[in-house]
Short mmCIF file of C-alpha atoms and ligand atoms in Angstrom, two decimals:
data_model
loop_
_atom_site.label_atom_id
_atom_site.label_comp_id
_atom_site.label_asym_id
_atom_site.label_seq_id
_atom_site.Cartn_x
_atom_site.Cartn_y
_atom_site.Cartn_z
CA MET V 1 35.61 -4.58 2.75
CA ALA V 2 31.90 -5.23 2.55
CA TYR V 3 30.82 -7.64 -0.18
CA ILE V 4 27.57 -8.79 -1.77
CA SER V 5 27.16 -12.49 -1.09
CA ALA V 6 23.75 -12.84 -2.72
CA SER V 7 20.78 -11.05 -4.20
CA VAL V 8 17.17 -11.92 -3.53
CA TYR V 9 14.15 -10.96 -5.64
CA THR V 10 10.57 -11.19 -4.47
CA SER V 11 7.10 -9.73 -4.83
CA HIS V 12 5.73 -7.81 -1.85
CA VAL V 13 1.92 -8.22 -2.07
CA PRO V 14 0.32 -6.73 1.10
CA ALA V 15 -2.26 -9.56 1.33
CA ILE V 16 0.66 -11.97 1.93
CA GLY V 17 1.52 -10.04 5.09
CA ALA V 18 -2.11 -10.13 6.21
CA ALA V 19 -2.31 -13.91 5.54
CA LEU V 20 0.79 -14.49 7.69
CA ASP V 21 -0.28 -12.17 10.47
CA GLN V 22 -3.75 -13.76 10.60
CA GLY V 23 -2.47 -17.37 10.61
CA LYS V 24 -3.87 -18.26 7.16
CA THR V 25 -0.73 -19.75 5.63
CA GLU V 26 -2.18 -23.30 5.55
CA GLU V 27 -5.40 -22.26 3.81
CA PRO V 28 -5.68 -23.79 0.29
CA TYR V 29 -5.40 -20.38 -1.39
CA TRP V 30 -2.16 -19.48 0.41
CA GLN V 31 -0.47 -22.82 1.03
CA PRO V 32 1.22 -23.15 -2.41
CA LEU V 33 2.55 -19.59 -2.14
CA PHE V 34 4.17 -20.07 1.26
CA LYS V 35 5.53 -23.46 0.23
CA GLY V 36 7.59 -21.65 -2.42
CA TYR V 37 9.44 -19.79 0.34
CA GLU V 38 10.26 -22.79 2.58
CA PHE V 39 13.65 -23.24 0.92
CA SER V 40 14.32 -19.51 1.19
CA LYS V 41 13.76 -19.39 4.96
CA GLN V 42 16.15 -22.32 5.41
CA TRP V 43 18.67 -20.68 3.09
CA MET V 44 18.49 -17.42 5.08
CA GLN V 45 19.40 -19.27 8.27
CA GLU V 46 22.53 -20.61 6.60
CA ALA V 47 23.45 -17.46 4.66
CA LYS V 48 23.62 -15.35 7.84
CA PRO V 49 23.98 -11.90 6.25
CA ASP V 50 25.37 -9.07 8.39
CA VAL V 51 23.26 -6.47 6.58
CA ILE V 52 20.48 -6.45 3.99
CA ILE V 53 20.12 -3.56 1.54
CA LEU V 54 16.40 -3.80 0.83
CA VAL V 55 15.29 -2.04 -2.35
CA TYR V 56 11.55 -1.44 -2.26
CA ASN V 57 8.95 1.17 -3.00
CA ASP V 58 6.96 3.16 -0.54
CA HIS V 59 3.21 3.14 -1.40
CA ALA V 60 2.26 6.70 -0.34
CA THR V 61 3.00 5.75 3.28
CA ALA V 62 6.18 7.59 4.33
CA PHE V 63 6.13 9.75 1.20
CA SER V 64 3.17 11.31 -0.57
CA LEU V 65 2.49 13.68 -3.44
CA GLN V 66 3.96 16.37 -1.15
CA MET V 67 7.43 14.96 -1.64
CA ILE V 68 8.57 12.33 -4.17
CA PRO V 69 12.22 11.27 -3.93
CA THR V 70 13.34 9.16 -6.89
CA PHE V 71 15.91 7.25 -4.77
CA ALA V 72 15.96 7.46 -0.96
CA ILE V 73 18.26 5.71 1.50
CA GLY V 74 17.28 5.17 5.14
CA THR V 75 20.18 6.18 7.40
CA ALA V 76 18.33 5.89 10.73
CA ALA V 77 19.11 3.44 13.54
CA GLU V 78 15.59 2.03 13.36
CA PHE V 79 12.44 2.12 11.28
CA ARG V 80 8.91 1.44 12.51
CA PRO V 81 6.49 -0.78 10.56
CA ALA V 82 3.92 1.67 9.19
CA ASP V 83 0.22 1.89 9.86
CA GLU V 84 -1.22 1.43 6.36
CA GLY V 85 -4.83 1.80 7.50
CA TRP V 86 -5.34 -1.37 9.56
CA GLY V 87 -2.75 -0.65 12.25
CA PRO V 88 0.96 -1.48 11.97
CA ARG V 89 1.76 -5.12 11.09
CA PRO V 90 2.71 -7.13 14.20
CA VAL V 91 6.30 -7.55 13.07
CA PRO V 92 9.59 -6.50 14.71
CA MET V 93 11.06 -3.03 14.44
CA VAL V 94 13.56 -2.80 11.60
CA GLN V 95 17.06 -2.04 12.87
CA GLY V 96 19.08 0.06 10.42
CA HIS V 97 22.82 0.31 9.79
CA PRO V 98 23.55 4.06 9.91
CA GLU V 99 27.31 3.68 9.32
CA LEU V 100 27.03 1.60 6.14
CA ALA V 101 23.99 3.55 4.91
CA SER V 102 25.87 6.86 5.33
CA HIS V 103 28.88 5.42 3.54
CA ILE V 104 26.71 4.25 0.63
CA ALA V 105 25.08 7.71 0.46
CA GLN V 106 28.49 9.39 0.40
CA SER V 107 29.96 7.06 -2.21
CA VAL V 108 26.93 6.84 -4.49
CA ILE V 109 26.23 10.58 -4.46
CA LEU V 110 29.87 11.21 -5.40
CA GLN V 111 29.34 8.75 -8.27
CA ASP V 112 26.64 11.23 -9.41
CA PHE V 113 23.52 9.38 -8.24
CA ASP V 114 21.27 11.77 -6.34
CA LEU V 115 20.00 9.98 -3.26
CA THR V 116 17.64 11.51 -0.73
CA ILE V 117 18.91 10.89 2.79
CA VAL V 118 16.11 9.88 5.13
CA ASN V 119 16.84 10.02 8.85
CA GLU V 120 13.32 9.18 9.95
CA MET V 121 10.60 7.14 8.22
CA ASP V 122 8.14 4.30 8.69
CA VAL V 123 8.37 1.31 6.36
CA ASP V 124 5.35 -0.21 4.62
CA HIS V 125 4.48 -3.63 3.11
CA GLY V 126 6.99 -3.04 0.33
CA LEU V 127 9.72 -3.70 2.90
CA THR V 128 8.07 -5.78 5.63
CA VAL V 129 6.40 -8.41 3.42
CA PRO V 130 9.69 -9.50 1.78
CA LEU V 131 11.25 -9.75 5.27
CA SER V 132 8.35 -11.92 6.44
CA LEU V 133 8.56 -14.17 3.38
CA MET V 134 12.29 -14.72 3.79
CA CYS V 135 12.53 -14.81 7.60
CA GLY V 136 9.12 -16.05 8.81
CA GLN V 137 7.84 -14.69 12.11
CA PRO V 138 10.88 -14.19 14.36
CA GLU V 139 11.05 -12.10 17.57
CA ALA V 140 13.59 -9.87 15.83
CA TRP V 141 14.75 -9.64 12.19
CA PRO V 142 18.02 -11.56 11.76
CA CYS V 143 20.20 -8.54 10.92
CA PRO V 144 20.17 -4.79 10.28
CA VAL V 145 18.34 -3.64 7.15
CA ILE V 146 19.03 -0.53 5.06
CA PRO V 147 15.78 0.60 3.44
CA PHE V 148 16.38 1.84 -0.10
CA ALA V 149 13.21 3.36 -1.53
CA VAL V 150 12.58 3.93 -5.24
CA ASN V 151 9.75 5.97 -6.71
CA VAL V 152 7.80 3.65 -9.00
CA VAL V 153 4.43 5.14 -8.08
CA GLN V 154 4.35 8.65 -9.59
CA TYR V 155 5.78 9.36 -13.05
CA PRO V 156 8.48 10.19 -13.99
CA VAL V 157 9.95 7.03 -12.47
CA PRO V 158 13.59 6.00 -13.11
CA ARG V 159 14.48 3.84 -16.10
CA GLY V 160 15.57 0.23 -15.66
CA GLN V 161 18.92 1.17 -17.17
CA ARG V 162 19.56 3.74 -14.46
CA CYS V 163 18.51 1.31 -11.73
CA PHE V 164 20.99 -1.22 -13.16
CA GLN V 165 23.76 1.40 -13.08
CA LEU V 166 22.82 2.37 -9.54
CA GLY V 167 23.27 -1.24 -8.45
CA GLN V 168 26.79 -1.15 -9.90
CA ALA V 169 27.49 2.08 -7.98
CA ILE V 170 26.29 0.45 -4.74
CA ARG V 171 28.64 -2.46 -5.35
CA ARG V 172 31.56 -0.05 -5.80
CA ALA V 173 30.57 1.70 -2.57
CA LEU V 174 30.77 -1.62 -0.67
CA ASP V 175 34.23 -2.31 -2.16
CA GLU V 176 35.49 0.82 -0.39
CA TYR V 177 33.98 0.07 3.03
CA ASP V 178 36.46 -0.59 5.85
CA GLU V 179 34.64 -3.30 7.77
CA ASP V 180 34.24 -6.88 6.54
CA LEU V 181 30.51 -7.32 6.09
CA ASN V 182 28.45 -10.02 4.38
CA VAL V 183 25.80 -7.98 2.58
CA GLN V 184 22.72 -9.15 0.71
CA ILE V 185 20.84 -6.90 -1.66
CA TRP V 186 17.14 -7.52 -2.27
CA GLY V 187 15.02 -6.24 -5.14
CA THR V 188 11.29 -6.35 -4.43
CA GLY V 189 7.89 -5.70 -6.05
CA GLY V 190 6.31 -7.14 -9.21
CA MET V 191 5.76 -9.34 -11.02
CA THR V 192 3.01 -8.56 -13.53
CA HIS V 193 0.06 -6.80 -11.96
CA GLN V 194 -2.33 -3.97 -12.57
CA LEU V 195 -4.53 -2.76 -9.74
CA GLN V 196 -6.87 -0.36 -11.52
CA GLY V 197 -8.72 0.48 -14.73
CA PRO V 198 -10.18 -1.79 -17.42
CA ARG V 199 -7.11 -4.05 -17.39
CA ALA V 200 -7.13 -4.57 -13.59
CA GLY V 201 -6.09 -8.13 -12.79
CA LEU V 202 -3.74 -8.45 -15.78
CA ILE V 203 -1.23 -11.32 -15.46
CA ASN V 204 1.32 -12.18 -18.17
CA LYS V 205 3.02 -15.49 -17.32
CA GLN V 206 4.98 -15.67 -20.54
CA TRP V 207 6.47 -12.22 -20.06
CA ASP V 208 7.27 -12.93 -16.38
CA SER V 209 8.99 -16.20 -17.24
CA ASN V 210 11.10 -14.50 -19.89
CA PHE V 211 11.96 -11.70 -17.44
CA LEU V 212 13.24 -14.24 -14.90
CA ASP V 213 15.28 -16.13 -17.55
CA LYS V 214 16.87 -12.94 -18.81
CA LEU V 215 17.44 -11.44 -15.38
CA ILE V 216 19.58 -14.48 -14.59
CA ASP V 217 21.51 -14.80 -17.85
CA ASP V 218 21.39 -11.50 -19.67
CA PRO V 219 20.61 -8.66 -17.24
CA GLU V 220 21.81 -6.03 -19.74
CA SER V 221 18.89 -6.94 -22.00
CA VAL V 222 16.45 -6.56 -19.07
CA ALA V 223 17.97 -3.18 -18.23
CA ALA V 224 17.13 -2.06 -21.77
CA ILE V 225 13.37 -2.71 -21.36
CA PRO V 226 11.58 0.66 -21.74
CA HIS V 227 8.77 1.84 -19.46
CA ILE V 228 6.18 1.37 -22.18
CA GLU V 229 6.91 -2.36 -22.36
CA TYR V 230 6.46 -2.80 -18.60
CA VAL V 231 3.15 -0.95 -18.71
CA ARG V 232 1.87 -2.78 -21.79
CA GLU V 233 3.07 -6.29 -20.95
CA ALA V 234 3.42 -6.33 -17.15
CA GLY V 235 0.62 -3.92 -16.19
CA SER V 236 0.82 -0.49 -14.61
CA GLU V 237 2.23 -1.84 -11.33
CA GLY V 238 4.58 -4.24 -13.14
CA ILE V 239 6.87 -1.19 -13.36
CA GLU V 240 7.91 -2.11 -9.80
CA LEU V 241 10.23 -4.63 -11.47
CA VAL V 242 12.76 -1.93 -12.35
CA MET V 243 13.79 -2.21 -8.68
CA TRP V 244 15.04 -5.76 -9.27
CA LEU V 245 17.67 -4.27 -11.58
CA ILE V 246 19.31 -2.41 -8.69
CA ALA V 247 19.94 -5.72 -6.93
CA ARG V 248 21.01 -7.42 -10.16
CA GLY V 249 23.41 -4.59 -11.06
CA ALA V 250 25.24 -5.12 -7.77
CA MET V 251 26.17 -8.74 -8.59
CA SER V 252 29.79 -9.69 -9.41
CA ASP V 253 29.29 -10.79 -13.04
CA VAL V 254 28.19 -7.29 -14.02
CA ALA V 255 31.63 -6.06 -12.88
CA GLY V 256 33.43 -8.81 -14.84
CA GLY V 257 33.25 -11.59 -12.24
CA ALA V 258 31.72 -15.06 -12.40
CA LYS V 259 28.04 -15.68 -13.18
CA PRO V 260 25.86 -16.01 -10.09
CA ARG V 261 24.53 -19.38 -9.00
CA VAL V 262 20.74 -19.77 -9.04
CA ARG V 263 19.84 -21.18 -5.62
CA HIS V 264 16.08 -20.91 -5.94
CA ARG V 265 13.42 -19.93 -8.46
CA PHE V 266 9.70 -19.79 -7.78
CA TYR V 267 6.65 -18.43 -9.57
CA HIS V 268 3.04 -18.54 -8.49
CA VAL V 269 -0.29 -17.03 -9.59
CA PRO V 270 -2.35 -15.64 -7.98
CA ALA V 271 -1.63 -13.73 -4.80
CA SER V 272 -4.28 -11.05 -4.56
CA ASN V 273 -4.01 -9.33 -7.97
CA THR V 274 -0.41 -10.22 -8.51
CA ALA V 275 1.89 -12.80 -10.07
CA VAL V 276 4.48 -13.68 -7.42
CA GLY V 277 8.05 -14.20 -8.59
CA HIS V 278 11.07 -15.09 -6.49
CA LEU V 279 14.77 -15.73 -7.18
CA ILE V 280 17.86 -16.23 -5.05
CA LEU V 281 21.19 -15.63 -6.81
CA GLU V 282 24.47 -16.28 -5.02
CA ASN V 283 27.81 -14.75 -5.95
CA ALA V 284 30.72 -17.16 -6.27
CA HIS V 285 33.56 -16.31 -3.88
C1 LIG I 1 -1.14 -5.54 -4.53
C2 LIG I 1 0.16 -5.66 -4.99
C3 LIG I 1 1.11 -4.68 -4.72
O1 LIG I 1 2.39 -4.70 -5.19
C4 LIG I 1 0.76 -3.62 -3.92
O2 LIG I 1 1.72 -2.75 -3.59
C5 LIG I 1 -0.54 -3.47 -3.45
C6 LIG I 1 -1.49 -4.44 -3.76
C7 LIG I 1 -2.17 -6.59 -4.80
O3 LIG I 1 -1.95 -7.46 -5.64
O4 LIG I 1 -3.21 -6.56 -4.18
FE1 LIG I 2 3.52 -2.70 -4.62
#
């Protein structure tokens, strides 16, 4: 069967991608940020996942107000890095895993989660920046990636509780898969940030720190956080953090297994308008 070996959580700020692509990682503004991911790149080389399920949000790139899927799974064989206005990022094509993605769609839909099946789409910074942070600048990404898009842009967006339950459903789907696969699940976006209005630039370190503590030790309490708290305390774009609950819900302890091991924790302000948070949790097996 396929199994989740680890979950990874990271912000996806587009300016991080631009800094990497333009060779600015050693500049004083960016150096401390990239230093926080040195361990992670090393860890990725040792972890050698067969597939990554990458939970992210599309930022009006592949989707728009014309069509707003709440949860969408990419079942294609490959996904192109999107042109977000400055040309596509100079990063490798993303290879998909159509067999596992189709299996997850089948299993999760029959567990009553309505997924939109996407056979063709481009992927934006929400997906490519986490890959760059974790893998650096390789010729090809280290393994196939299943894009799993969540609407956190246009209300109504899904509740944290439902995202947490969806993660559990994804874990059950992997349990039923025939092939032995080492799967990682990544939750991306966040942490506190607000990009517009009078509170633009809002950062809430105390709230972020508590979110990370609780995500590790008491994910049920994080799943119970209502939308209004994210918006008030973490800023309008802090709502992206509900996506982390999909990854956390897929970990073994939520299904009665052992607590995950914290391999890495990092927090840094600022990156553009955003507080950057990052965690690596490994399942015991
Ligand atoms: C920024 C952060 C985001 O999550 C995003 O999607 C776009 C911009 C920022 O901080 O600039
Ligand atoms: Fe974003």
